[in-house]
Each structure stands twice: as C-alpha cells, then as structure tokens.
CSV table of C-alpha atoms and ligand atoms in Angstrom, one decimal:
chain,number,residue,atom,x,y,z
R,150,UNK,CA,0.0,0.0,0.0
R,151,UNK,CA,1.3,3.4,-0.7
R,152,UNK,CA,2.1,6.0,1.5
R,153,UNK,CA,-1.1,8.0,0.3
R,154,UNK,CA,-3.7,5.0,1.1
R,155,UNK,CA,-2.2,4.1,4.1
R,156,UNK,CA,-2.9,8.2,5.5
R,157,UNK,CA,-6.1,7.7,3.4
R,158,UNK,CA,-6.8,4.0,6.0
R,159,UNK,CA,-6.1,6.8,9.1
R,160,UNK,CA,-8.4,9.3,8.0
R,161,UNK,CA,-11.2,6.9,7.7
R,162,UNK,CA,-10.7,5.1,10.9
R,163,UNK,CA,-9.9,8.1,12.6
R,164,UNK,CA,-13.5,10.0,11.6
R,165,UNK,CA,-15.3,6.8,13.1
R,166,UNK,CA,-13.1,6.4,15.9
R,167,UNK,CA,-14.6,5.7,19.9
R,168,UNK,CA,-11.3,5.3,21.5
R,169,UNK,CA,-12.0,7.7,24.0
R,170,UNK,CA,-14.8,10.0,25.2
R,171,UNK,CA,-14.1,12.9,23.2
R,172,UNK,CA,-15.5,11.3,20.0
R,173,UNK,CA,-18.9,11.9,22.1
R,174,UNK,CA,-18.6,15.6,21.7
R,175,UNK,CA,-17.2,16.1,18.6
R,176,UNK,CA,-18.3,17.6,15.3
R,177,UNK,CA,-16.2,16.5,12.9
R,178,UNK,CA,-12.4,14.6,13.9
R,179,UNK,CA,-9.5,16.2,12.5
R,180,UNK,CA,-6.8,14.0,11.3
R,181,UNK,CA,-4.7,15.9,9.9
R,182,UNK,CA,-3.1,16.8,6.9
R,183,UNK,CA,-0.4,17.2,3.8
R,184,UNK,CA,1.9,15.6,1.3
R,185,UNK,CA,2.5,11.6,2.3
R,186,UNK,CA,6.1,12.6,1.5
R,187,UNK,CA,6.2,15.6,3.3
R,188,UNK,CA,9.5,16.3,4.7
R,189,UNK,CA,8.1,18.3,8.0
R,190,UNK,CA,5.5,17.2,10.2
R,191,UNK,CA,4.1,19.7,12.6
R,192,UNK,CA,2.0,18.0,15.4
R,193,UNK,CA,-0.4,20.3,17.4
R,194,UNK,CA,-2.4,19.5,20.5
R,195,UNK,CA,-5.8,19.2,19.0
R,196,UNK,CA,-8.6,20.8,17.4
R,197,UNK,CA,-10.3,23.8,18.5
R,198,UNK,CA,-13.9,25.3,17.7
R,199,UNK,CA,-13.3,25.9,13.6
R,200,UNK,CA,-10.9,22.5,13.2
R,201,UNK,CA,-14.1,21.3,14.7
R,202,UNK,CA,-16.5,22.3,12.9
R,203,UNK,CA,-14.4,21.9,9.6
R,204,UNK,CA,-12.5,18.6,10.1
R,205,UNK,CA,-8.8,20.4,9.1
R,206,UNK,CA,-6.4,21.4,11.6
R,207,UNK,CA,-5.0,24.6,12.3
R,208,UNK,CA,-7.9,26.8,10.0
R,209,UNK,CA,-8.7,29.2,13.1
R,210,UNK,CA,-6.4,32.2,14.5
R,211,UNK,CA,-3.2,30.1,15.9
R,212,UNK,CA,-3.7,28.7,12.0
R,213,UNK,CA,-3.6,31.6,10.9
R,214,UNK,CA,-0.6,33.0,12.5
R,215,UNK,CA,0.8,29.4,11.6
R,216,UNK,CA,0.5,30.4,7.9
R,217,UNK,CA,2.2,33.8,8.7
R,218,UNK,CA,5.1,31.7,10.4
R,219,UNK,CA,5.4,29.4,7.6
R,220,UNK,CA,5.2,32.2,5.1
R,221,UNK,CA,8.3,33.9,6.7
R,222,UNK,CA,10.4,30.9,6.8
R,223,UNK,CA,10.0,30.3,3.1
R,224,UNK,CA,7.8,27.1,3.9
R,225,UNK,CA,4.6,26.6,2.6
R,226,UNK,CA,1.7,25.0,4.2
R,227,UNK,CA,0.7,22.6,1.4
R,228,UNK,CA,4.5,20.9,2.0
R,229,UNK,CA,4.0,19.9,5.2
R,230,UNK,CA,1.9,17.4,7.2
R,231,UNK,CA,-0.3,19.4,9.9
R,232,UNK,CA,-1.5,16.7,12.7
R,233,UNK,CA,-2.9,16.9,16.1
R,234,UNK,CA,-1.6,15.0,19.3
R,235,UNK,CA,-5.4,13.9,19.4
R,236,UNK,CA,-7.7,14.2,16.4
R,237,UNK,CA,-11.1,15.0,18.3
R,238,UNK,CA,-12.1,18.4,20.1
R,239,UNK,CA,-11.5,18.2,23.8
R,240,UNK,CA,-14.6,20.1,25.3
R,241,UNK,CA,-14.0,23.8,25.7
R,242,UNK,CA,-10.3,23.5,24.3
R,243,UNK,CA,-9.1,21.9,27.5
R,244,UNK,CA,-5.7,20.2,27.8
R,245,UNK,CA,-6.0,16.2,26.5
R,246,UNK,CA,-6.5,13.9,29.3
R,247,UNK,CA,-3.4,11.4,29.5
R,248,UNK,CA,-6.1,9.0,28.4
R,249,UNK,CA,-7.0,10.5,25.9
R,250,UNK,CA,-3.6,10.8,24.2
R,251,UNK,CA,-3.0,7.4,24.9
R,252,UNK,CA,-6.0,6.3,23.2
R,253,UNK,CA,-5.2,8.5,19.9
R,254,UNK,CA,-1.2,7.5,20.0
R,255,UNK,CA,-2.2,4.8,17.7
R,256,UNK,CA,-2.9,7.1,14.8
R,257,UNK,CA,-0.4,9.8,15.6
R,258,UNK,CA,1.7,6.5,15.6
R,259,UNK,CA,0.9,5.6,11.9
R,260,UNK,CA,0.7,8.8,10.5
R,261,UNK,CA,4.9,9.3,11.4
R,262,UNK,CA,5.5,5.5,10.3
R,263,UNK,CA,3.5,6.3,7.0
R,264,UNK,CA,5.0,9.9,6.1
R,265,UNK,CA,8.6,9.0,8.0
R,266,UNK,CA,9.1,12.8,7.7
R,267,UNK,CA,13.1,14.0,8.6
R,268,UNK,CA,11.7,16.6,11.2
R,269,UNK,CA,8.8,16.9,13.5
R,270,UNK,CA,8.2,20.2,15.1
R,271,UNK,CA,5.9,19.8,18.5
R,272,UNK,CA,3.9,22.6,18.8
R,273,UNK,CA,3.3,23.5,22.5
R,274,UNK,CA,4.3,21.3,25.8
R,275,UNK,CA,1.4,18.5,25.2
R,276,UNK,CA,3.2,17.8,21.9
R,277,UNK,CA,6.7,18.1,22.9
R,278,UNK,CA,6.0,15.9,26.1
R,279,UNK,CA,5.2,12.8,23.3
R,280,UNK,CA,8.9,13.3,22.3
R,281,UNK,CA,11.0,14.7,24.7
R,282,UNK,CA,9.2,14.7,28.1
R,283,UNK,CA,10.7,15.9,31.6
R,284,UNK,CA,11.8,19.2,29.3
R,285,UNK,CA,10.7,22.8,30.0
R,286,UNK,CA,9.7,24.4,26.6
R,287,UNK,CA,11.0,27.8,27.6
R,288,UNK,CA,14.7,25.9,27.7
R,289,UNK,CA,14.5,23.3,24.5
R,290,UNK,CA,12.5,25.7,22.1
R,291,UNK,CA,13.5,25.6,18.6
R,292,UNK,CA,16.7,23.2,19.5
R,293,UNK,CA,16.4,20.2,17.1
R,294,UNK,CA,17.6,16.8,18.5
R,295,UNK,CA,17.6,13.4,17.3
R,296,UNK,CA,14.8,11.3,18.8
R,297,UNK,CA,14.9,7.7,17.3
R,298,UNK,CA,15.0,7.6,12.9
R,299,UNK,CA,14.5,11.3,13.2
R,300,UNK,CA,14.7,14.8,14.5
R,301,UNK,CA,12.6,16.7,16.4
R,302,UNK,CA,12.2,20.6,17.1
R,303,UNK,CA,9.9,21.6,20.3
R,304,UNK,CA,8.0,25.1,19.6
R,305,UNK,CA,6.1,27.3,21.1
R,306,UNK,CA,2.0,26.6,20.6
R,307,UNK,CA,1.1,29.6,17.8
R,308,UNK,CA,-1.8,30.3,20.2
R,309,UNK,CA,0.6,31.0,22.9
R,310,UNK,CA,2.7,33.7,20.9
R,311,UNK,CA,-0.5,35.1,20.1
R,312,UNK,CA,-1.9,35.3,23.8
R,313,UNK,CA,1.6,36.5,25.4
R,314,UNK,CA,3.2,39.1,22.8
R,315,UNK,CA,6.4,38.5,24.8
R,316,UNK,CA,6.8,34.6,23.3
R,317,UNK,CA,6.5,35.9,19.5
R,318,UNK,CA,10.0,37.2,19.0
R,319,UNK,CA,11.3,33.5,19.8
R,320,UNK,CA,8.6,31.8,18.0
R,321,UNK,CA,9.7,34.1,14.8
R,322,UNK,CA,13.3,33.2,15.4
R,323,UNK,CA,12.5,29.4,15.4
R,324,UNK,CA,10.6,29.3,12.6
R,325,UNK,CA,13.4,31.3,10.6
R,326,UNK,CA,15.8,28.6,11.5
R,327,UNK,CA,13.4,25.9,9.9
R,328,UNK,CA,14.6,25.8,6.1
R,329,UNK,CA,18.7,25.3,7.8
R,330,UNK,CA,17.6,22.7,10.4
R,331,UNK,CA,16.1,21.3,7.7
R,332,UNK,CA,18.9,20.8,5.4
R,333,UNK,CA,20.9,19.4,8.4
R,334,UNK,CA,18.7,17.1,9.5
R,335,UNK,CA,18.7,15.6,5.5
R,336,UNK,CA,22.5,15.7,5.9
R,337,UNK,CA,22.5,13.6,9.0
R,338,UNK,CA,20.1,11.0,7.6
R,339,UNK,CA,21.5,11.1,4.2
R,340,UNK,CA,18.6,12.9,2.0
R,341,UNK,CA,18.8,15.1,-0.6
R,342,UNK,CA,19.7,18.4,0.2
R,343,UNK,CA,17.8,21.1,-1.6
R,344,UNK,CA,18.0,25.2,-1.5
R,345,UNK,CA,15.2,26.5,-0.5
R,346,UNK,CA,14.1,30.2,-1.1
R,347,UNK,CA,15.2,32.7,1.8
R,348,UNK,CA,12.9,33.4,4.8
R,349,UNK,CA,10.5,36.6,4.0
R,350,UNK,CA,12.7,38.1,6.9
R,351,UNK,CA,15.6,38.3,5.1
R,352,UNK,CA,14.1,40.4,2.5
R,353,UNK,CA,13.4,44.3,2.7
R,354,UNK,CA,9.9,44.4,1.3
R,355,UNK,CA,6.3,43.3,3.0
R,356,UNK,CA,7.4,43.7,6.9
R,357,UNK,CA,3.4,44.6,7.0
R,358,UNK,CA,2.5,40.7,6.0
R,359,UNK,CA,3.3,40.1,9.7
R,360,UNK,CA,0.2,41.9,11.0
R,361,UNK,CA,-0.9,39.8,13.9
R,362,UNK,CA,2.4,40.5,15.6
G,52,URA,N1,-4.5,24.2,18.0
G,52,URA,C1,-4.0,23.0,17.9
G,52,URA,O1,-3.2,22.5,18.7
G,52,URA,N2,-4.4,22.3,16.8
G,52,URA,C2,-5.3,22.7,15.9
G,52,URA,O2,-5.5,22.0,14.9
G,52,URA,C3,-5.8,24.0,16.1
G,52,URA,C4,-5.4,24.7,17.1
C-alpha cells in the first residue's frame, strides 16, 4: 500500500473512531493533513472550535498565524503534514487527558510510520511531552535533536505567541531557523539536500505581512 492510502486507512478510521470519550462531543475529527512525503510534520495538540466544525487542523487564529510563520520561513503550508496529538475536540479546548492521548497514540503512531518525515516540530508542551518529556519548553525551544529515525524541534504553541506578545519574537526566530535545520537534518540521515528560497525576513519588502504580531 502506498504512502497516500495508508494516511487515506487513518483518516477513515480516525473520523469513526470511539477510542476515547471525546468522540462523544465532537463535530467533525481532525486527522490531519499534507503531502504523504512531506518532509516536515508539525503535530499540534488538538482541534479547537473551527478545526471542529471543519475537520482540518489549524484553519482558526493560531492557524492563521501558523500560515504567517510558515510564510516567513519560506515554507509553505501545502508541504507539510499538519497533525494533532489527538484528532477529536476536547470540550472547551481543555488540555487532552493522559487517556486521551493514549487512546489517539495509535494514529499519531501511523501517521509518522506512513510519512517518515526528517523533522517533527511539536507545537506546545502536550506535543513536545510525546517526544522529549521531563523538558521545560522555555529551555529546549526551537533546538532540534535526534529522537529515534528522526529529529525533532519543540515550539512554542502559535496560540501562545498570540496570547503572550512577549513569546513571538522567539517563536519568529524558530521558525526562521526551519529551512537550515532542515537541510541538516537531510544531511545527517542522508537525504537530498535542496536550497530553498530565503525566509521573507531576510528580505526588505512586505514587513506589514506580519500583522498579527
Ligand atoms: N490548536 C492545535 O493545537 N491544533 C489545531 O488543529 C488547532 C489549534
């Protein structure tokens, strides 16, 4: 089975899944999405109202400034895998039970396996704590270390630069360092190495594209 069907297999299972109680509440599940060989895989915590109602991750406000963060890193959204830690709404955007991320590791689990991207970027502590628990974000953010087959880069949650003005700087700084981490993650697991187009920060024109900040 390809890479494609196998993410296809997820999806499906995943929008009929009872694992845990949060299927009773939701709308729509979000499973995630993006290129099956997408180099990057961002992982979020989990939907909020809009991924909810829409079944996509990261489509409200933190997805929007997620865009913008992308944007300036040279990055684009459609070359990247977008998941969640779990793939249903938990009820007024509380943090996932342990349960609950235990019950949704299984698909979080075959997504990786399936895209085998060379970095994952954790997005916010619940994320990070899959990879690299026992670690205080503040310390570890945007420092890229090998876990297992592949590297992974903790960040700040977008929705926490948005809510504390003080965290953007840093979340702007990691994202700029994306496209290098990159290429030395392909070097260390022996992938093709590939230019990529310089970070909008790095050019003089459009500082006003970064209007949420
Ligand atoms: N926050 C997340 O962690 N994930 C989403 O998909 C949306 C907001």
């Amino acid at each position: 089975m390809s890479a494609e069907e196998t993410l296809a297999r997820i999806a499906k299972k995943v929008s009929v899944c009872a694992n845990c109680a949060l299927h009773e509440s939701r709308k729509k599940a979000v499973p995630g999405e993006g290129p099956a060989d997408a180099e990057i895989m961002f992982i979020g915590e989990g939907p909020g109202f809009h991924e909810n109602e829409q079944g996509r991750p990261f489509v409200g406000a933190a997805g929007k400034f997620l865009d913008q963060l992308l944007a300036q890193a040279g990055v684009t959204r459609a070359e990247v895998f977008i998941a969640n830690v779990v793939k249903c709404r938990p009820p007024g955007n509380r943090d996932p039970l342990p349960d609950e991320l235990a019950a949704c590791d299984v698909h979080l689990e075959a997504q990786i396996k399936a895209i085998n991207p060379s970095i994952i970027v954790t997005l916010g502590r619940i994320s990070m704590g899959k990879f690299t628990p026992g670690v205080k974000i503040s310390a570890v953010h945007g420092q890229m270390r090998k876990v297992g087959e592949r590297f992974v880069i903790p960040m700040f949650h977008p929705a926490a630069a948005l809510h504390q003005p003080a965290l953007k700087p840093s979340i702007l700084a990691d994202f700029a360092n994306l496209p290098d981490q990159l290429n030395e993650a392909r070097k260390a697991l022996g992938r093709k190495v590939v230019e990529r187009k310089k970070p909008v920060s790095q050019k003089s024109e459009k500082p006003e594209q970064l209007s949420l900040f």
